[in-house]
Coordinates of C-alpha atoms in Angstrom, one line a residue:
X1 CA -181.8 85.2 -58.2
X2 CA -184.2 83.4 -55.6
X3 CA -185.4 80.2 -56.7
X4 CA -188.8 78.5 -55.9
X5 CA -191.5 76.0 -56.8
X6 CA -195.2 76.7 -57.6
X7 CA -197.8 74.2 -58.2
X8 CA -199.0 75.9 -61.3
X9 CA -196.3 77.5 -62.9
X10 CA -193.4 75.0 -61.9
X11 CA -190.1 76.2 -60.6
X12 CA -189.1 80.2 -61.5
X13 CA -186.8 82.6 -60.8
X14 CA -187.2 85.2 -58.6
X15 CA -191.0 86.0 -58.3
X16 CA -193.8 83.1 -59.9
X17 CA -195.9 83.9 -62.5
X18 CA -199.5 83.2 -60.4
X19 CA -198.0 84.4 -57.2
X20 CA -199.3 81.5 -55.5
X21 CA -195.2 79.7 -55.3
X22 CA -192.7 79.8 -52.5
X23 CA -189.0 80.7 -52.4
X24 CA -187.0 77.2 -52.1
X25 CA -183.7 79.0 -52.0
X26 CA -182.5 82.7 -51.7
X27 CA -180.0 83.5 -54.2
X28 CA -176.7 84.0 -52.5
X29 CA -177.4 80.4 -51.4
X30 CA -178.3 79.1 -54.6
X31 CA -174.9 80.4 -55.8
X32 CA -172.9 78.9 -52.9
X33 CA -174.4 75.4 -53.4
X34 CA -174.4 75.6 -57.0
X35 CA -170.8 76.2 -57.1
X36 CA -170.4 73.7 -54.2
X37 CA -172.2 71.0 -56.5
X38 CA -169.7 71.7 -59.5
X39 CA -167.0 71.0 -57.6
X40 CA -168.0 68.1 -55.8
X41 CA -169.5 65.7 -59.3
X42 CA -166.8 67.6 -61.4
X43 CA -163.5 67.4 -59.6
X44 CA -163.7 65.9 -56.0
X45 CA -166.0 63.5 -55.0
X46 CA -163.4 61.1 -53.4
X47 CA -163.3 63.8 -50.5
X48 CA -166.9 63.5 -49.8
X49 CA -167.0 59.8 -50.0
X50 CA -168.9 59.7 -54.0
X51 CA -168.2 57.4 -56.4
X52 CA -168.8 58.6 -59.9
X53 CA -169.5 55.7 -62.5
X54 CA -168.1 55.8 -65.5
X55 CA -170.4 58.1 -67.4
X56 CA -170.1 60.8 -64.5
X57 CA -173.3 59.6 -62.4
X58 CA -173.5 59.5 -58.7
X59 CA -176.4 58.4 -56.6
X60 CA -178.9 61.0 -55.3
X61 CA -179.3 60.0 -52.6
X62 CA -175.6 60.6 -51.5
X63 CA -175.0 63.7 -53.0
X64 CA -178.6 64.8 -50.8
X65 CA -177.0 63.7 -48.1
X66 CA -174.1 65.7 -48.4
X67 CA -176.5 69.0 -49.1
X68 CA -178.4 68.1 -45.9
X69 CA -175.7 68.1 -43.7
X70 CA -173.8 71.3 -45.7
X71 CA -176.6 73.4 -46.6
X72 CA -179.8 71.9 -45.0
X73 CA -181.4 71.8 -48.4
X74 CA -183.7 68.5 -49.7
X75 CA -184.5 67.0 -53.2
X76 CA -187.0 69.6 -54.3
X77 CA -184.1 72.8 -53.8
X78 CA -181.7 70.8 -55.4
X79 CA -184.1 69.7 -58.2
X80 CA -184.9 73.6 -58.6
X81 CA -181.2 74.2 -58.6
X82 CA -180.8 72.1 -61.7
X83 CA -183.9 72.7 -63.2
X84 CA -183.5 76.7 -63.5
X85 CA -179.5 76.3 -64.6
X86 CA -178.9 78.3 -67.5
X87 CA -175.6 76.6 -68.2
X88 CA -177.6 73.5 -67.9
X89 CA -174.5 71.8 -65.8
X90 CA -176.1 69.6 -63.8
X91 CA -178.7 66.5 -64.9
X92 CA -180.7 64.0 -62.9
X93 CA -181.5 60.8 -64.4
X94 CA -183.5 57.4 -62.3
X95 CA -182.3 58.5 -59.0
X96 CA -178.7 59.9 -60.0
X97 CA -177.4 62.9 -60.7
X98 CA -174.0 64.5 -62.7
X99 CA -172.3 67.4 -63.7
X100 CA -173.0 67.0 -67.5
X101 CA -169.2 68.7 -68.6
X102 CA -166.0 70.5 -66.8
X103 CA -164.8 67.0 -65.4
X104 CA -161.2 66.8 -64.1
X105 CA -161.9 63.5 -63.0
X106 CA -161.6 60.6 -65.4
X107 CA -165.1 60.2 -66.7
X108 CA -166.9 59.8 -70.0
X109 CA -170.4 61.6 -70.4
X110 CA -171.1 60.0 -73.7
X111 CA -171.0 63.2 -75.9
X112 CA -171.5 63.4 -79.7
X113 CA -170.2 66.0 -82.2
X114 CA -172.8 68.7 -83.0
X115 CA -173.3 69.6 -86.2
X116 CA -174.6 73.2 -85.5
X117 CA -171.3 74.5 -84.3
X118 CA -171.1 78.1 -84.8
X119 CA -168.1 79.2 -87.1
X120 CA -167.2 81.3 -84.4
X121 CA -166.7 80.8 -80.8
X122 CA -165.0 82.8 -77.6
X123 CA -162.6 82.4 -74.7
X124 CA -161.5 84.8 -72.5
X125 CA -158.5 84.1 -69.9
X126 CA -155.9 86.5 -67.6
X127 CA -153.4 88.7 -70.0
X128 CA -150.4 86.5 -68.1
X129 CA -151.7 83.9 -69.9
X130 CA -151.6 85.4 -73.5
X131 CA -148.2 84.8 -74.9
X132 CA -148.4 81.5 -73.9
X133 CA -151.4 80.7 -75.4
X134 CA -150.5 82.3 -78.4
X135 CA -147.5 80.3 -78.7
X136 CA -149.2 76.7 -77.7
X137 CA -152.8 77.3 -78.4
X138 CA -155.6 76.6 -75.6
X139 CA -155.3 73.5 -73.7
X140 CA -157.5 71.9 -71.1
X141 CA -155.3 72.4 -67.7
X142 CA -156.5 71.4 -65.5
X143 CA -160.1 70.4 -67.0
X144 CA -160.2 67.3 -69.4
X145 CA -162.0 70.2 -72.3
X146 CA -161.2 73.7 -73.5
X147 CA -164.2 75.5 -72.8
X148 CA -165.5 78.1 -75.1
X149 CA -168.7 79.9 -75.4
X150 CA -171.1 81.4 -78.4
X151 CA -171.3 84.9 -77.2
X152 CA -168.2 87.5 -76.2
X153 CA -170.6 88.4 -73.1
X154 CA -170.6 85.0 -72.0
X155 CA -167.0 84.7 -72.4
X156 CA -166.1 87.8 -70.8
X157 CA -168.3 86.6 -67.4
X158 CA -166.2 83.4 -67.4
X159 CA -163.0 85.6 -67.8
X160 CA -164.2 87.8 -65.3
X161 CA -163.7 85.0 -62.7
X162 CA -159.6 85.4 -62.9
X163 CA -158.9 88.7 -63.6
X164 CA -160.5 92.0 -64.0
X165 CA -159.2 92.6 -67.5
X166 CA -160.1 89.5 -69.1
X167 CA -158.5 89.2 -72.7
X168 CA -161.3 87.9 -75.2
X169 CA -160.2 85.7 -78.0
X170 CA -162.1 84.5 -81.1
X171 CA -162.0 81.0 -82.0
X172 CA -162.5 79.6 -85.9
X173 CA -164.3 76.1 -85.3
X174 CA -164.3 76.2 -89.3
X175 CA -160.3 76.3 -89.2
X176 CA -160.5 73.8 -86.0
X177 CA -162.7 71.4 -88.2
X178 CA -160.0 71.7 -90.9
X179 CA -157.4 70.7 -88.7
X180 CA -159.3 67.7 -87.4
X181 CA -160.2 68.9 -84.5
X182 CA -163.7 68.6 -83.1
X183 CA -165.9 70.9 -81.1
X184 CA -168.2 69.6 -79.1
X185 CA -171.6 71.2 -77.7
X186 CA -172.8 70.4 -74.0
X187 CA -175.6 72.5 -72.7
X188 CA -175.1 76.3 -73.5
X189 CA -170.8 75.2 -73.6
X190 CA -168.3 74.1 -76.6
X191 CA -165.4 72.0 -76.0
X192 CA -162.4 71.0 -77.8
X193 CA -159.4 68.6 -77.1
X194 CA -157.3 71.5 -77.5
X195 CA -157.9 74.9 -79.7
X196 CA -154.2 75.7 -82.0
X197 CA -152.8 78.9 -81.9
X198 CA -153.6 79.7 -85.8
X199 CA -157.6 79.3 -84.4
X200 CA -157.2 81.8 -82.3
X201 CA -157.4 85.9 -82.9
X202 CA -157.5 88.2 -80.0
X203 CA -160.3 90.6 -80.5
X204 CA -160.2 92.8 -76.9
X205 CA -160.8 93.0 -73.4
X206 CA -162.5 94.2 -70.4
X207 CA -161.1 96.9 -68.8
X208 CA -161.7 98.6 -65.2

């Protein structure tokens, strides 16, 4: 969807409340800078020049810089980028900004256990992947976290990303807890150092 900023009603999503507000960014856009913006606070900012301090914050002012010249976009469309994230990946804080989970990089974002963790969450990944999972449990890859989700629908969109027929697995964070394991909650996404295969229990997939 388009974002924009009123006056009155703030940012919104595709049309403002009063009508008075203005489009900042159309929503193809918003998607290509938003994934854009993961990648470059989550996994590569050494190619663009950013240095990431050791809680995951770069300066704004470089990572505007890098928009301007890529996208032609200012503070206010990236602030209404962040702001209107329903994952809520992104955060600005005293003129810097991170991605606030998904690191590859070697970072700390300062984290705490939740104690509202559902007792169950999802995951959804390729079938290729399925015997080995089942075998060795989910493991980060080539993130630092396993990511998992509180709704199948959510998980399913995720899985939808690498492959059309997503397999969608249930995850027991009561089991997990047992085990030692913590879950973590960051914005609308759990993570886990690593899920075992006895947490695990296929429960479907999407199909074509």
């Amino acid at each position: 969807m388009d974002a924009g900023y009123c006056e009155s009603c703030g940012f919104f999503e595709d049309r403002c409340g009063c009508g008075r507000g203005r489009v900042l960014i159309k929503g193809r856009d918003r998607v290509r800078i938003s994934k854009f913006l993961s990648g470059l606070l989550r996994h590569y900012p050494d190619r663009f020049g950013i240095e990431l301090d050791r809680r995951g914050y770069a300066r704004l002012e470089d990572v505007l810089d890098i928009l301007k010249e890529r996208y032609g976009i200012g503070e206010v469309e990236l602030r209404a980028i962040v702001e209107l994230d329903k994952k809520r990946r992104f955060e600005i804080s005293d003129g810097k900004i991170r991605a606030r989970y998904g690191h590859s990089v070697d970072v700390d974002v300062g984290w705490t256990e939740d104690k509202c963790i559902p007792e169950k969450l999802y995951h959804a990944t390729s079938p290729e992947n399925l015997a080995s999972i089942m075998k060795s449990g989910l493991l980060p890859m080539r993130r630092r976290e396993v990511h998992m989700t509180a709704t199948p629908e959510e998980a399913i969109e995720v899985g939808m990303r690498h492959s059309n027929t997503p397999v969608l697995m249930e995850i027991d964070t009561r089991r997990m807890a047992e085990r030692g394991i913590d879950v973590r909650k960051k914005g609308r996404v759990f993570t886990a150092d690593h899920v075992p295969p006895d947490c695990l229990r296929v429960v479907g997939w999407k199909k074509t």
